[in-house]
Each structure stands twice: as C-alpha cells, then as structure tokens.
mmCIF file of C-alpha atoms and ligand atoms in Angstrom:
data_model
loop_
_atom_site.group_PDB
_atom_site.id
_atom_site.type_symbol
_atom_site.label_atom_id
_atom_site.label_comp_id
_atom_site.label_asym_id
_atom_site.label_seq_id
_atom_site.Cartn_x
_atom_site.Cartn_y
_atom_site.Cartn_z
ATOM 1 C CA MET A 1 23.324 -7.680 20.568
ATOM 2 C CA THR A 2 21.747 -4.845 18.622
ATOM 3 C CA PRO A 3 20.867 -5.928 15.064
ATOM 4 C CA PRO A 4 23.187 -4.352 12.457
ATOM 5 C CA LYS A 5 21.737 -1.330 10.709
ATOM 6 C CA VAL A 6 22.243 -1.421 6.963
ATOM 7 C CA SER A 7 22.024 1.797 5.024
ATOM 8 C CA THR A 8 21.454 1.985 1.288
ATOM 9 C CA THR A 9 25.030 3.234 0.949
ATOM 10 C CA ASP A 10 26.251 -0.022 2.539
ATOM 11 C CA MET A 11 24.045 -1.894 0.174
ATOM 12 C CA PHE A 12 25.493 -0.378 -2.962
ATOM 13 C CA SER A 13 29.094 -0.203 -1.790
ATOM 14 C CA PRO A 14 31.583 -1.683 -4.266
ATOM 15 C CA MET A 15 33.468 -3.024 -1.221
ATOM 16 C CA GLN A 16 30.694 -5.513 -0.481
ATOM 17 C CA ASP A 17 30.502 -9.117 -1.761
ATOM 18 C CA ARG A 18 29.378 -9.121 -5.375
ATOM 19 C CA ALA A 19 27.191 -11.878 -6.689
ATOM 20 C CA THR A 20 27.337 -12.244 -10.467
ATOM 21 C CA PRO A 21 23.789 -11.816 -11.712
ATOM 22 C CA PRO A 22 22.421 -14.084 -14.434
ATOM 23 C CA ALA A 23 20.950 -12.620 -17.645
ATOM 24 C CA GLY A 24 17.839 -10.546 -16.973
ATOM 25 C CA VAL A 25 18.857 -9.528 -13.424
ATOM 26 C CA LYS A 26 20.250 -6.079 -12.708
ATOM 27 C CA LEU A 27 22.072 -5.333 -9.463
ATOM 28 C CA PRO A 28 21.274 -3.849 -7.021
ATOM 29 C CA LEU A 29 17.980 -5.735 -6.993
ATOM 30 C CA ASN A 30 15.288 -4.098 -4.914
ATOM 31 C CA LEU A 31 12.808 -6.659 -3.600
ATOM 32 C CA GLY A 32 12.136 -4.687 -0.455
ATOM 33 C CA LEU A 33 9.592 -2.045 -1.464
ATOM 34 C CA ASN A 34 6.956 -4.068 -3.344
ATOM 35 C CA ASP A 35 7.466 -2.193 -6.649
ATOM 36 C CA GLY A 36 5.325 -3.843 -9.339
ATOM 37 C CA THR A 37 6.848 -5.574 -12.320
ATOM 38 C CA TYR A 38 5.126 -4.806 -15.634
ATOM 39 C CA ALA A 39 3.649 -1.498 -16.871
ATOM 40 C CA PRO A 40 0.610 -1.665 -19.175
ATOM 41 C CA GLN A 41 1.586 -2.030 -22.835
ATOM 42 C CA ARG A 42 -0.600 0.988 -23.751
ATOM 43 C CA CYS A 43 1.648 3.284 -21.712
ATOM 44 C CA PHE A 44 4.333 2.928 -24.360
ATOM 45 C CA GLU A 45 2.015 4.488 -26.966
ATOM 46 C CA VAL A 46 2.138 7.652 -24.839
ATOM 47 C CA PHE A 47 5.908 7.997 -25.176
ATOM 48 C CA LYS A 48 5.601 7.940 -28.985
ATOM 49 C CA ARG A 49 3.633 11.229 -28.817
ATOM 50 C CA TYR A 50 6.714 13.067 -27.512
ATOM 51 C CA THR A 51 9.378 13.387 -30.158
ATOM 52 C CA GLN A 52 9.997 17.146 -30.473
ATOM 53 C CA ARG A 53 11.829 19.530 -28.162
ATOM 54 C CA THR A 54 8.627 21.588 -27.889
ATOM 55 C CA ASP A 55 6.344 18.668 -27.004
ATOM 56 C CA LEU A 56 6.655 19.062 -23.232
ATOM 57 C CA ARG A 57 6.374 22.840 -22.951
ATOM 58 C CA ASN A 58 2.763 23.039 -21.759
ATOM 59 C CA TYR A 59 1.252 22.415 -18.353
ATOM 60 C CA SER A 60 -1.206 19.588 -17.899
ATOM 61 C CA SER A 61 -4.873 20.390 -17.248
ATOM 62 C CA PRO A 62 -5.095 22.166 -13.846
ATOM 63 C CA ASN A 63 -7.073 19.412 -12.078
ATOM 64 C CA ASN A 64 -6.052 16.486 -14.275
ATOM 65 C CA ASP A 65 -9.656 16.157 -15.429
ATOM 66 C CA PRO A 66 -8.909 13.621 -18.214
ATOM 67 C CA LEU A 67 -7.481 11.188 -15.630
ATOM 68 C CA ARG A 68 -10.215 11.897 -13.080
ATOM 69 C CA GLU A 69 -12.885 11.148 -15.665
ATOM 70 C CA VAL A 70 -11.399 7.745 -16.489
ATOM 71 C CA ILE A 71 -10.988 6.858 -12.796
ATOM 72 C CA ALA A 72 -14.601 7.929 -12.154
ATOM 73 C CA ARG A 73 -15.869 5.676 -14.929
ATOM 74 C CA ILE A 74 -13.799 2.648 -13.924
ATOM 75 C CA ASP A 75 -14.210 2.919 -10.149
ATOM 76 C CA GLY A 76 -17.907 3.842 -10.192
ATOM 77 C CA VAL A 77 -17.538 7.260 -8.532
ATOM 78 C CA ASP A 78 -17.961 10.933 -9.568
ATOM 79 C CA PRO A 79 -14.944 13.051 -10.597
ATOM 80 C CA ASP A 80 -15.444 15.208 -7.502
ATOM 81 C CA ASN A 81 -14.885 12.122 -5.304
ATOM 82 C CA ILE A 82 -11.274 11.944 -6.550
ATOM 83 C CA PHE A 83 -8.183 13.518 -4.997
ATOM 84 C CA LEU A 84 -5.062 12.888 -7.100
ATOM 85 C CA HIS A 85 -1.494 13.210 -5.901
ATOM 86 C CA ASN A 86 2.038 11.950 -6.520
ATOM 87 C CA GLY A 87 1.443 8.546 -4.928
ATOM 88 C CA THR A 88 -0.655 7.447 -1.960
ATOM 89 C CA GLY A 89 2.248 8.055 0.427
ATOM 90 C CA PRO A 90 1.830 11.865 0.144
ATOM 91 C CA ILE A 91 -1.968 11.477 0.402
ATOM 92 C CA LEU A 92 -1.755 9.504 3.653
ATOM 93 C CA LYS A 93 0.709 12.011 5.070
ATOM 94 C CA LEU A 94 -1.524 14.953 4.199
ATOM 95 C CA ALA A 95 -4.977 13.528 4.799
ATOM 96 C CA ILE A 96 -4.710 11.450 7.977
ATOM 97 C CA PRO A 97 -3.464 14.175 10.376
ATOM 98 C CA TYR A 98 -5.904 16.646 8.779
ATOM 99 C CA LEU A 99 -8.814 14.253 9.181
ATOM 100 C CA LEU A 100 -7.981 13.380 12.779
ATOM 101 C CA LYS A 101 -7.655 17.060 13.713
ATOM 102 C CA GLN A 102 -10.913 17.909 11.940
ATOM 103 C CA ARG A 103 -12.778 15.125 13.746
ATOM 104 C CA VAL A 104 -11.371 16.101 17.166
ATOM 105 C CA LEU A 105 -12.317 19.754 16.678
ATOM 106 C CA ALA A 106 -15.832 18.774 15.566
ATOM 107 C CA SER A 107 -16.976 17.990 19.128
ATOM 108 C CA PRO A 108 -16.269 19.552 22.560
ATOM 109 C CA LYS A 109 -16.315 16.049 24.133
ATOM 110 C CA ARG A 110 -13.598 14.911 21.760
ATOM 111 C CA ILE A 111 -11.534 18.054 22.368
ATOM 112 C CA LEU A 112 -11.648 17.316 26.107
ATOM 113 C CA ARG A 113 -10.809 13.627 25.654
ATOM 114 C CA HIS A 114 -7.977 14.618 23.359
ATOM 115 C CA ALA A 115 -6.570 17.086 25.888
ATOM 116 C CA VAL A 116 -6.641 14.410 28.604
ATOM 117 C CA SER A 117 -5.516 11.270 26.777
ATOM 118 C CA ARG A 118 -4.797 12.181 23.126
ATOM 119 C CA ALA A 119 -7.672 9.848 22.278
ATOM 120 C CA GLY A 120 -10.155 12.394 20.894
ATOM 121 C CA PHE A 121 -10.430 10.533 17.602
ATOM 122 C CA PRO A 122 -8.085 7.522 17.679
ATOM 123 C CA ILE A 123 -6.798 5.624 14.695
ATOM 124 C CA ILE A 124 -7.890 1.994 14.862
ATOM 125 C CA THR A 125 -5.818 -0.370 12.754
ATOM 126 C CA PRO A 126 -4.504 -3.944 12.672
ATOM 127 C CA ARG A 127 -1.294 -4.535 14.569
ATOM 128 C CA PHE A 128 0.822 -5.714 11.634
ATOM 129 C CA THR A 129 0.148 -3.331 8.743
ATOM 130 C CA TYR A 130 1.687 -0.568 6.564
ATOM 131 C CA SER A 131 3.555 0.774 9.552
ATOM 132 C CA LYS A 132 4.032 4.324 8.257
ATOM 133 C CA VAL A 133 0.402 5.130 9.010
ATOM 134 C CA PRO A 134 0.220 4.168 12.718
ATOM 135 C CA LYS A 135 3.808 5.382 13.224
ATOM 136 C CA LYS A 136 3.164 8.844 11.787
ATOM 137 C CA ALA A 137 -0.139 9.093 13.674
ATOM 138 C CA ALA A 138 1.594 8.213 16.960
ATOM 139 C CA GLU A 139 4.426 10.683 16.209
ATOM 140 C CA GLY A 140 1.784 13.339 15.545
ATOM 141 C CA GLY A 141 0.451 12.807 19.074
ATOM 142 C CA MET A 142 -2.552 10.688 18.048
ATOM 143 C CA HIS A 143 -3.769 7.694 19.957
ATOM 144 C CA VAL A 144 -3.394 4.424 18.000
ATOM 145 C CA ASP A 145 -5.579 1.456 18.914
ATOM 146 C CA MET A 146 -4.168 -1.806 17.614
ATOM 147 C CA LEU A 147 -6.368 -4.706 16.551
ATOM 148 C CA PRO A 148 -4.758 -8.122 17.042
ATOM 149 C CA LEU A 149 -3.531 -10.137 14.048
ATOM 150 C CA ASP A 150 -2.122 -13.537 14.815
ATOM 151 C CA PRO A 151 0.177 -15.755 12.712
ATOM 152 C CA GLY A 152 -1.603 -18.811 14.231
ATOM 153 C CA ASP A 153 -4.649 -18.213 12.005
ATOM 154 C CA ASN A 154 -2.787 -16.616 9.069
ATOM 155 C CA PHE A 155 -3.544 -13.079 10.292
ATOM 156 C CA GLN A 156 -7.328 -13.119 9.996
ATOM 157 C CA LEU A 157 -8.950 -9.881 11.206
ATOM 158 C CA ASP A 158 -11.827 -10.324 13.620
ATOM 159 C CA VAL A 159 -14.082 -7.489 12.417
ATOM 160 C CA SER A 160 -16.300 -7.804 15.511
ATOM 161 C CA ARG A 161 -13.381 -6.300 17.482
ATOM 162 C CA ILE A 162 -13.712 -3.099 15.425
ATOM 163 C CA GLU A 163 -17.385 -2.988 16.313
ATOM 164 C CA ARG A 164 -16.688 -3.403 20.033
ATOM 165 C CA ARG A 165 -14.006 -0.732 19.834
ATOM 166 C CA LEU A 166 -16.309 1.750 18.047
ATOM 167 C CA GLU A 167 -19.081 1.151 20.585
ATOM 168 C CA ARG A 168 -16.709 2.830 23.076
ATOM 169 C CA GLY A 169 -16.186 5.884 20.847
ATOM 170 C CA ASP A 170 -15.707 6.957 17.228
ATOM 171 C CA GLY A 171 -12.405 6.874 15.392
ATOM 172 C CA LEU A 172 -10.651 6.364 12.078
ATOM 173 C CA VAL A 173 -10.487 2.721 11.038
ATOM 174 C CA TYR A 174 -7.545 2.196 8.639
ATOM 175 C CA ILE A 175 -7.391 -1.156 6.857
ATOM 176 C CA VAL A 176 -4.983 -2.137 4.095
ATOM 177 C CA ASN A 177 -6.799 -4.653 1.893
ATOM 178 C CA PRO A 178 -5.073 -6.946 0.978
ATOM 179 C CA ASN A 179 -2.874 -6.132 3.928
ATOM 180 C CA ASN A 180 0.793 -5.189 3.719
ATOM 181 C CA PRO A 181 2.839 -7.108 4.912
ATOM 182 C CA THR A 182 0.629 -10.134 5.607
ATOM 183 C CA GLY A 183 -0.714 -10.332 2.015
ATOM 184 C CA ASN A 184 -4.245 -11.443 2.891
ATOM 185 C CA ILE A 185 -7.673 -9.862 2.490
ATOM 186 C CA LEU A 186 -8.673 -8.538 5.907
ATOM 187 C CA ALA A 187 -12.092 -7.053 5.211
ATOM 188 C CA THR A 188 -14.997 -7.730 2.863
ATOM 189 C CA ARG A 189 -17.837 -5.393 1.942
ATOM 190 C CA GLU A 190 -20.240 -7.790 3.583
ATOM 191 C CA LYS A 191 -18.502 -7.408 6.956
ATOM 192 C CA MET A 192 -17.688 -3.709 6.731
ATOM 193 C CA ILE A 193 -20.932 -2.202 5.384
ATOM 194 C CA PRO A 194 -22.878 -2.848 8.626
ATOM 195 C CA LEU A 195 -20.120 -1.011 10.559
ATOM 196 C CA ILE A 196 -19.929 1.846 8.064
ATOM 197 C CA GLU A 197 -23.704 2.268 8.404
ATOM 198 C CA ARG A 198 -23.833 1.828 12.173
ATOM 199 C CA PHE A 199 -21.059 4.353 12.960
ATOM 200 C CA PRO A 200 -21.643 7.375 10.688
ATOM 201 C CA GLU A 201 -19.441 9.614 12.872
ATOM 202 C CA SER A 202 -16.469 7.251 12.473
ATOM 203 C CA ARG A 203 -14.332 7.218 9.346
ATOM 204 C CA PHE A 204 -13.322 4.087 7.410
ATOM 205 C CA TRP A 205 -10.215 4.223 5.205
ATOM 206 C CA ILE A 206 -9.653 1.150 3.028
ATOM 207 C CA ASP A 207 -6.180 1.290 1.490
ATOM 208 C CA GLU A 208 -6.529 -0.705 -1.733
ATOM 209 C CA ALA A 209 -2.877 -0.289 -2.759
ATOM 210 C CA TYR A 210 -2.626 -3.988 -3.719
ATOM 211 C CA VAL A 211 -6.262 -4.755 -4.555
ATOM 212 C CA HIS A 212 -5.730 -5.093 -8.324
ATOM 213 C CA TYR A 213 -3.729 -8.271 -7.757
ATOM 214 C CA VAL A 214 -7.022 -9.846 -6.653
ATOM 215 C CA ASP A 215 -9.599 -10.745 -9.280
ATOM 216 C CA PRO A 216 -12.739 -8.625 -8.659
ATOM 217 C CA GLY A 217 -14.738 -11.821 -9.297
ATOM 218 C CA GLU A 218 -13.219 -13.269 -6.104
ATOM 219 C CA HIS A 219 -13.261 -10.136 -3.965
ATOM 220 C CA GLU A 220 -15.502 -7.113 -4.532
ATOM 221 C CA TYR A 221 -13.557 -3.857 -4.258
ATOM 222 C CA PHE A 222 -14.782 -1.019 -2.003
ATOM 223 C CA SER A 223 -14.394 1.892 -4.475
ATOM 224 C CA ASN A 224 -17.941 2.226 -5.814
ATOM 225 C CA LEU A 225 -19.345 2.440 -2.263
ATOM 226 C CA VAL A 226 -17.733 5.868 -1.771
ATOM 227 C CA PRO A 227 -20.584 7.944 -3.324
ATOM 228 C CA ARG A 228 -23.040 6.067 -1.066
ATOM 229 C CA TYR A 229 -21.149 6.392 2.240
ATOM 230 C CA PRO A 230 -19.697 9.819 3.148
ATOM 231 C CA ASN A 231 -17.677 8.224 5.996
ATOM 232 C CA LEU A 232 -15.840 5.819 3.644
ATOM 233 C CA MET A 233 -12.520 6.561 1.915
ATOM 234 C CA VAL A 234 -10.599 4.335 -0.479
ATOM 235 C CA SER A 235 -7.007 4.923 -1.623
ATOM 236 C CA ARG A 236 -5.325 3.477 -4.695
ATOM 237 C CA THR A 237 -1.903 3.639 -6.310
ATOM 238 C CA PHE A 238 -0.340 2.958 -9.708
ATOM 239 C CA SER A 239 2.897 1.784 -8.051
ATOM 240 C CA PHE A 240 2.146 -1.923 -7.768
ATOM 241 C CA ALA A 241 -0.205 -3.814 -10.130
ATOM 242 C CA TYR A 242 0.200 -1.056 -12.769
ATOM 243 C CA GLY A 243 3.996 -1.260 -12.477
ATOM 244 C CA LEU A 244 4.391 2.561 -12.499
ATOM 245 C CA ALA A 245 6.142 3.267 -9.179
ATOM 246 C CA ALA A 246 8.663 5.425 -11.065
ATOM 247 C CA VAL A 247 5.875 7.710 -12.322
ATOM 248 C CA ARG A 248 4.259 8.429 -8.889
ATOM 249 C CA ILE A 249 0.468 8.502 -9.182
ATOM 250 C CA GLY A 250 -2.011 7.747 -6.419
ATOM 251 C CA TYR A 251 -5.516 8.836 -5.515
ATOM 252 C CA LEU A 252 -8.041 8.964 -2.731
ATOM 253 C CA LEU A 253 -11.770 8.440 -3.225
ATOM 254 C CA ALA A 254 -13.768 10.363 -0.634
ATOM 255 C CA LYS A 255 -16.818 12.588 -0.192
ATOM 256 C CA PRO A 256 -16.569 15.773 -2.321
ATOM 257 C CA SER A 257 -16.271 18.160 0.657
ATOM 258 C CA PHE A 258 -13.243 16.250 2.004
ATOM 259 C CA VAL A 259 -11.663 16.204 -1.476
ATOM 260 C CA ALA A 260 -12.220 19.992 -1.649
ATOM 261 C CA ASP A 261 -10.598 20.432 1.813
ATOM 262 C CA LEU A 262 -7.517 18.530 0.650
ATOM 263 C CA GLU A 263 -7.394 20.422 -2.674
ATOM 264 C CA ARG A 264 -7.219 23.699 -0.726
ATOM 265 C CA GLN A 265 -4.024 22.542 0.993
ATOM 266 C CA VAL A 266 -2.025 21.806 -2.158
ATOM 267 C CA THR A 267 -1.517 23.460 -5.521
ATOM 268 C CA ASN A 268 -3.247 22.362 -8.703
ATOM 269 C CA TYR A 269 -1.204 21.310 -11.767
ATOM 270 C CA ARG A 270 0.147 18.625 -9.373
ATOM 271 C CA LEU A 271 0.374 15.795 -11.844
ATOM 272 C CA GLY A 272 2.313 16.502 -15.016
ATOM 273 C CA ILE A 273 1.052 15.661 -18.457
ATOM 274 C CA LEU A 274 3.094 12.450 -18.644
ATOM 275 C CA GLN A 275 1.662 11.235 -15.335
ATOM 276 C CA GLU A 276 -1.832 12.148 -16.487
ATOM 277 C CA GLN A 277 -1.539 10.430 -19.860
ATOM 278 C CA LEU A 278 0.251 7.346 -18.500
ATOM 279 C CA GLY A 279 -2.467 6.990 -15.859
ATOM 280 C CA VAL A 280 -5.211 7.161 -18.510
ATOM 281 C CA ALA A 281 -3.399 4.688 -20.778
ATOM 282 C CA ALA A 282 -2.833 2.280 -17.867
ATOM 283 C CA LEU A 283 -6.472 2.283 -16.821
ATOM 284 C CA GLU A 284 -7.698 1.914 -20.390
ATOM 285 C CA ASP A 285 -5.517 -1.084 -21.228
ATOM 286 C CA PRO A 286 -7.982 -3.986 -21.029
ATOM 287 C CA ASP A 287 -5.296 -6.690 -21.137
ATOM 288 C CA HIS A 288 -3.064 -5.415 -18.377
ATOM 289 C CA LEU A 289 -4.631 -6.499 -15.082
ATOM 290 C CA PRO A 290 -5.555 -10.049 -16.223
ATOM 291 C CA PHE A 291 -1.974 -10.445 -17.495
ATOM 292 C CA VAL A 292 -0.436 -9.086 -14.274
ATOM 293 C CA ARG A 293 -2.634 -11.280 -12.060
ATOM 294 C CA GLU A 294 -1.618 -14.380 -13.959
ATOM 295 C CA ALA A 295 2.096 -13.487 -14.082
ATOM 296 C CA THR A 296 2.108 -12.596 -10.364
ATOM 297 C CA ALA A 297 0.320 -15.809 -9.357
ATOM 298 C CA LYS A 298 2.921 -17.834 -11.285
ATOM 299 C CA ALA A 299 5.840 -15.883 -9.824
ATOM 300 C CA ARG A 300 4.410 -16.212 -6.311
ATOM 301 C CA ALA A 301 4.098 -19.981 -6.795
ATOM 302 C CA GLN A 302 7.745 -20.049 -7.946
ATOM 303 C CA LEU A 303 8.772 -18.275 -4.712
ATOM 304 C CA TYR A 304 6.667 -20.496 -2.434
ATOM 305 C CA ALA A 305 8.131 -23.596 -4.091
ATOM 306 C CA GLY A 306 11.685 -22.321 -3.599
ATOM 307 C CA LEU A 307 11.090 -21.174 -0.007
ATOM 308 C CA ASP A 308 9.423 -24.403 1.068
ATOM 309 C CA PRO A 309 12.634 -26.493 1.450
ATOM 310 C CA LEU A 310 14.482 -23.756 3.418
ATOM 311 C CA HIS A 311 15.074 -24.710 7.051
ATOM 312 C CA GLY A 312 13.301 -22.779 9.748
ATOM 313 C CA VAL A 313 11.313 -20.547 7.385
ATOM 314 C CA GLN A 314 7.526 -20.333 7.504
ATOM 315 C CA THR A 315 5.607 -18.558 4.731
ATOM 316 C CA PHE A 316 2.119 -17.075 4.822
ATOM 317 C CA PRO A 317 -0.475 -17.158 2.018
ATOM 318 C CA SER A 318 -0.485 -13.957 -0.059
ATOM 319 C CA GLN A 319 -2.849 -12.496 -2.633
ATOM 320 C CA ALA A 320 -0.496 -9.631 -3.463
ATOM 321 C CA ASN A 321 2.975 -9.155 -5.003
ATOM 322 C CA PHE A 322 4.907 -9.998 -1.842
ATOM 323 C CA ILE A 323 5.263 -12.868 0.596
ATOM 324 C CA LEU A 324 5.615 -12.567 4.357
ATOM 325 C CA CYS A 325 8.035 -15.070 5.902
ATOM 326 C CA ARG A 326 8.991 -15.875 9.481
ATOM 327 C CA PHE A 327 12.015 -17.589 10.970
ATOM 328 C CA THR A 328 10.853 -20.302 13.341
ATOM 329 C CA ASP A 329 14.327 -21.052 14.723
ATOM 330 C CA GLY A 330 15.206 -17.804 16.483
ATOM 331 C CA ARG A 331 16.957 -16.104 13.563
ATOM 332 C CA ARG A 332 16.141 -12.490 12.802
ATOM 333 C CA GLY A 333 14.868 -10.785 9.669
ATOM 334 C CA SER A 334 17.369 -7.949 10.162
ATOM 335 C CA GLU A 335 20.311 -10.418 10.004
ATOM 336 C CA LEU A 336 19.014 -11.861 6.751
ATOM 337 C CA LYS A 337 18.456 -8.374 5.357
ATOM 338 C CA ALA A 338 22.096 -7.466 6.116
ATOM 339 C CA GLN A 339 23.388 -10.690 4.522
ATOM 340 C CA MET A 340 21.272 -10.182 1.410
ATOM 341 C CA ALA A 341 22.339 -6.533 1.198
ATOM 342 C CA ARG A 342 25.952 -7.721 0.855
ATOM 343 C CA ARG A 343 24.739 -9.604 -2.215
ATOM 344 C CA GLN A 344 23.057 -6.401 -3.440
ATOM 345 C CA ILE A 345 19.543 -7.712 -2.905
ATOM 346 C CA ALA A 346 17.231 -5.564 -0.791
ATOM 347 C CA ILE A 347 14.493 -7.269 1.216
ATOM 348 C CA LYS A 348 12.256 -5.908 3.968
ATOM 349 C CA CYS A 349 12.507 -6.560 7.696
ATOM 350 C CA PHE A 350 10.447 -4.875 10.383
ATOM 351 C CA ASP A 351 11.398 -2.530 13.199
ATOM 352 C CA PRO A 352 9.542 -2.792 16.493
ATOM 353 C CA ALA A 353 6.399 -0.667 16.300
ATOM 354 C CA ASN A 354 3.803 0.374 18.869
ATOM 355 C CA GLY A 355 5.228 -1.986 21.499
ATOM 356 C CA GLN A 356 5.336 -5.001 19.162
ATOM 357 C CA ASN A 357 8.458 -6.862 18.079
ATOM 358 C CA TYR A 358 8.667 -8.282 14.550
ATOM 359 C CA ASP A 359 12.226 -9.653 14.697
ATOM 360 C CA PRO A 360 11.577 -13.093 13.135
ATOM 361 C CA TYR A 361 9.758 -11.687 10.091
ATOM 362 C CA PHE A 362 10.913 -10.647 6.640
ATOM 363 C CA ARG A 363 9.044 -9.806 3.421
ATOM 364 C CA LEU A 364 10.018 -10.610 -0.147
ATOM 365 C CA THR A 365 8.640 -8.715 -3.134
ATOM 366 C CA VAL A 366 7.658 -10.887 -6.079
ATOM 367 C CA GLY A 367 9.919 -9.952 -8.990
ATOM 368 C CA LEU A 368 10.409 -11.138 -12.553
ATOM 369 C CA PRO A 369 10.960 -14.925 -12.929
ATOM 370 C CA GLU A 370 14.744 -14.512 -13.387
ATOM 371 C CA GLU A 371 14.915 -12.198 -10.350
ATOM 372 C CA ASN A 372 12.946 -14.662 -8.233
ATOM 373 C CA ALA A 373 15.264 -17.508 -9.243
ATOM 374 C CA PHE A 374 18.285 -15.366 -8.327
ATOM 375 C CA LEU A 375 16.696 -14.385 -5.006
ATOM 376 C CA LEU A 376 15.943 -18.033 -4.155
ATOM 377 C CA GLU A 377 19.457 -19.127 -5.056
ATOM 378 C CA ASN A 378 20.914 -16.498 -2.741
ATOM 379 C CA LEU A 379 18.433 -17.215 0.064
ATOM 380 C CA ALA A 380 19.286 -20.917 -0.121
ATOM 381 C CA GLU A 381 23.000 -20.115 0.219
ATOM 382 C CA VAL A 382 22.464 -17.708 3.099
ATOM 383 C CA ILE A 383 19.759 -19.552 5.034
ATOM 384 C CA GLY A 384 20.894 -23.082 4.181
HETATM 385 C C1 LIG B 1 -0.385 -0.139 1.885
HETATM 386 C C2 LIG B 1 0.368 0.931 1.193
HETATM 387 N N1 LIG B 1 -0.240 2.103 0.951
HETATM 388 C C3 LIG B 1 0.408 3.099 0.334
HETATM 389 C C4 LIG B 1 1.722 2.962 -0.081
HETATM 390 C C5 LIG B 1 2.386 4.128 -0.764
HETATM 391 O O1 LIG B 1 2.492 3.881 -2.136
HETATM 392 P P1 LIG B 1 2.754 5.032 -3.215
HETATM 393 O O2 LIG B 1 3.175 6.258 -2.472
HETATM 394 O O3 LIG B 1 3.819 4.505 -4.120
HETATM 395 O O4 LIG B 1 1.463 5.233 -3.940
HETATM 396 C C6 LIG B 1 2.397 1.770 0.165
HETATM 397 C C7 LIG B 1 3.807 1.618 -0.214
HETATM 398 O O5 LIG B 1 4.491 0.699 0.182
HETATM 399 C C8 LIG B 1 1.692 0.713 0.802
HETATM 400 O O6 LIG B 1 2.270 -0.463 1.054
#
C-alpha cells in the first residue's frame, strides 16, 4: 500500500480530530521543521526602538556591515569572508550549483568526465543528511556520492572513507555538523584538517546549522578556520539555537573571492534593518546560548524519558534540538505522521532518497516543556 500523503491543508482542516491543548500549547503545533524555541532576550530591546510611523522608512546599510562586523568578531573571520542572506536555505540553493559548475569548468578533464558521467565534480555527503542538498544536486544533474551511515553504531561517520573517495578525484564534501536528522557530531577539526590540507582542489562545506546547541568547550567549531583554508566553507543560521526562524537570517563563511562571486548574483540591501539589528542583538546577548543549551538538554531528556517506554520505538542520541526515532516493529514514520497530523501535531518522516528507504524513521523537534508533554501524551495514545 502506498503511504498516505498528508498535505498541510489536511493538517489544519477543521474536519480532522481535534485534541484539546493544555495551557501553553497552541495548535497546530509544528514539531517537524526543527524551529528553535527561545529568541535572545536582547532582541526585544530592538523592537522598543520602533514606535513611530516613520521609524521604518529607511533602507538598511547596503551590505549589512554592522551585522557582518559582529559575526566577524565572534566567529574569528574577516567581514569579507561573510555572505549574508535570508536563511541558509537560499544560500545552499544559490551557492552549491554555482560552486559545482565553477569547479567543473575549471579543468578540461573535469569537463570531459562531466560530459560522460555527470561526475566532473561530485558532491560527497553522508547518506542520511539534510536531504534538500543531495536531492537538489541530483536534480541539477550532479553526481552525488553517498557515504554510509549506519544505525548500528549510532550513525558514526568514517572520515577515512572521504579520504579514499577524494583519492579517486576531487569533489565537494558537504557535512552537516551536528547532522540533521541523526543529531550527532559527524566531523571534528582534528579529523577534517588533514583532508582539507591534503585536497586543496576539493571543497569542504560544513553546515553548522545546529552547532550552537553544542558547547564549544566540548566541540570546537569550524568557523575560524575559514580565513586559513580557502577550500573550506561554513554555513550558519539564526533559525534554530537563536530561535529566530521567523526573521530569516543565515550566512556563509568562505574565501573572499567566492563571497564576491555570490554577491554579484544577488542584490544588496538583502537583509532589512530589523533582520540586521535582531541579528546583532542576538549575537551580542551573552546569556542566550548558555541558557538555550541548558533548556534544550532538559527538554531533550524529557522527550527521551517519555519515548523510552513506547513499544517498538528506538531513539538515537542527539546533541541538537531534535531526536531521530525508528520503529523496530515494521511500522512506518509516514503512518505516524498522518496520525499525528489529525491531532494537529506536525512531525517529520523521510521520503526515499538516492536509492535509500527511510520508512521506519521519524524525527521529533524539541519544543517547550508543555509542548513536549503534549507531544508525548499524543504519541503514547497513537503508538501505544
Ligand atoms: C542542516 C540544515 N541546513 C540549513 C537549513 C536551512 O535553514 P534556514 O534556511 O532556516 O537558515 C536547515 C533547515 O532545516 C537544515 O536542517
């Protein structure tokens, strides 16, 4: 039987079952997209500056220099290493096809290989990751090389496989760190730096969308390596640990010439003044990330404790604001998603991608404590 397809219209239909939410829970409840929970307290100072009808009449600075300067200081890069946009989604969509094309055209051997097998400059990425990237690359006619990730060892990435793959030819290595949807750290600086140095013609893109959930004392971020390695790129977003998905801010750290290439393809004045000022306030709030890490760790523990007694559900260790789960008794994530949608709770299941089937899996975003309790109550009723 084909799994039922649930559209957002189904999800919000008044004809569906309606669970009565407890205080503090608003329906529909979206725990399917990993949106963060809390915005930095300092962001609310920004709103107080706008009280008059004339307060929003002016454009922001053309290149959002005030925000770039703060990012440069905090991430240990130069302002010209920073490409800002309305979220990392648009950056990935713009930059990856451009980069792959640029790298193919840079060598006659690659042009030939690309004409024959589409593998002029392949994208090399773990099998179970932020699927939009390999999917879009494949749709754009690019060759995607998948690195195995196995639930048997909690999805550890064997970095030596990247090395063996690059020995056969250069490519773009794309790693989400911590990975979405598995939630674990896949790559450390210690393991990646030798590869970055050994393969200067390859490109390494570390997507640090969820990295701020991890204490930098436990895992050293990749950002301040960008000025040292022109073949390294790091992307970041304000959508998760900074709780600003509604505002849409993301950035890429890369060598200045690549940033300039991307700037040429889009207009300046991209981020409005509210985005710019909220971004600055978020980064300059010293209390925010320690608070969010602690609150997320507690909320994650609440979810693990509630998921543990459910029959036929395995969970995987996560360092981010979501938990990957797997049915071990033949049930499918898509069935659960449809059942939860009738209760106006969105969760994530996974379509087959690049020849792999992810039917037994589903992912839950960590919400506020009341939302997590409501989610667990509903999961217990549905899963039993
Ligand atoms: C790994 C990863 N990168 C990038 C994004 C895009 O985030 P945004 O466009 O909100 O910055 C997502 C969103 O789910 C993600 O999971």
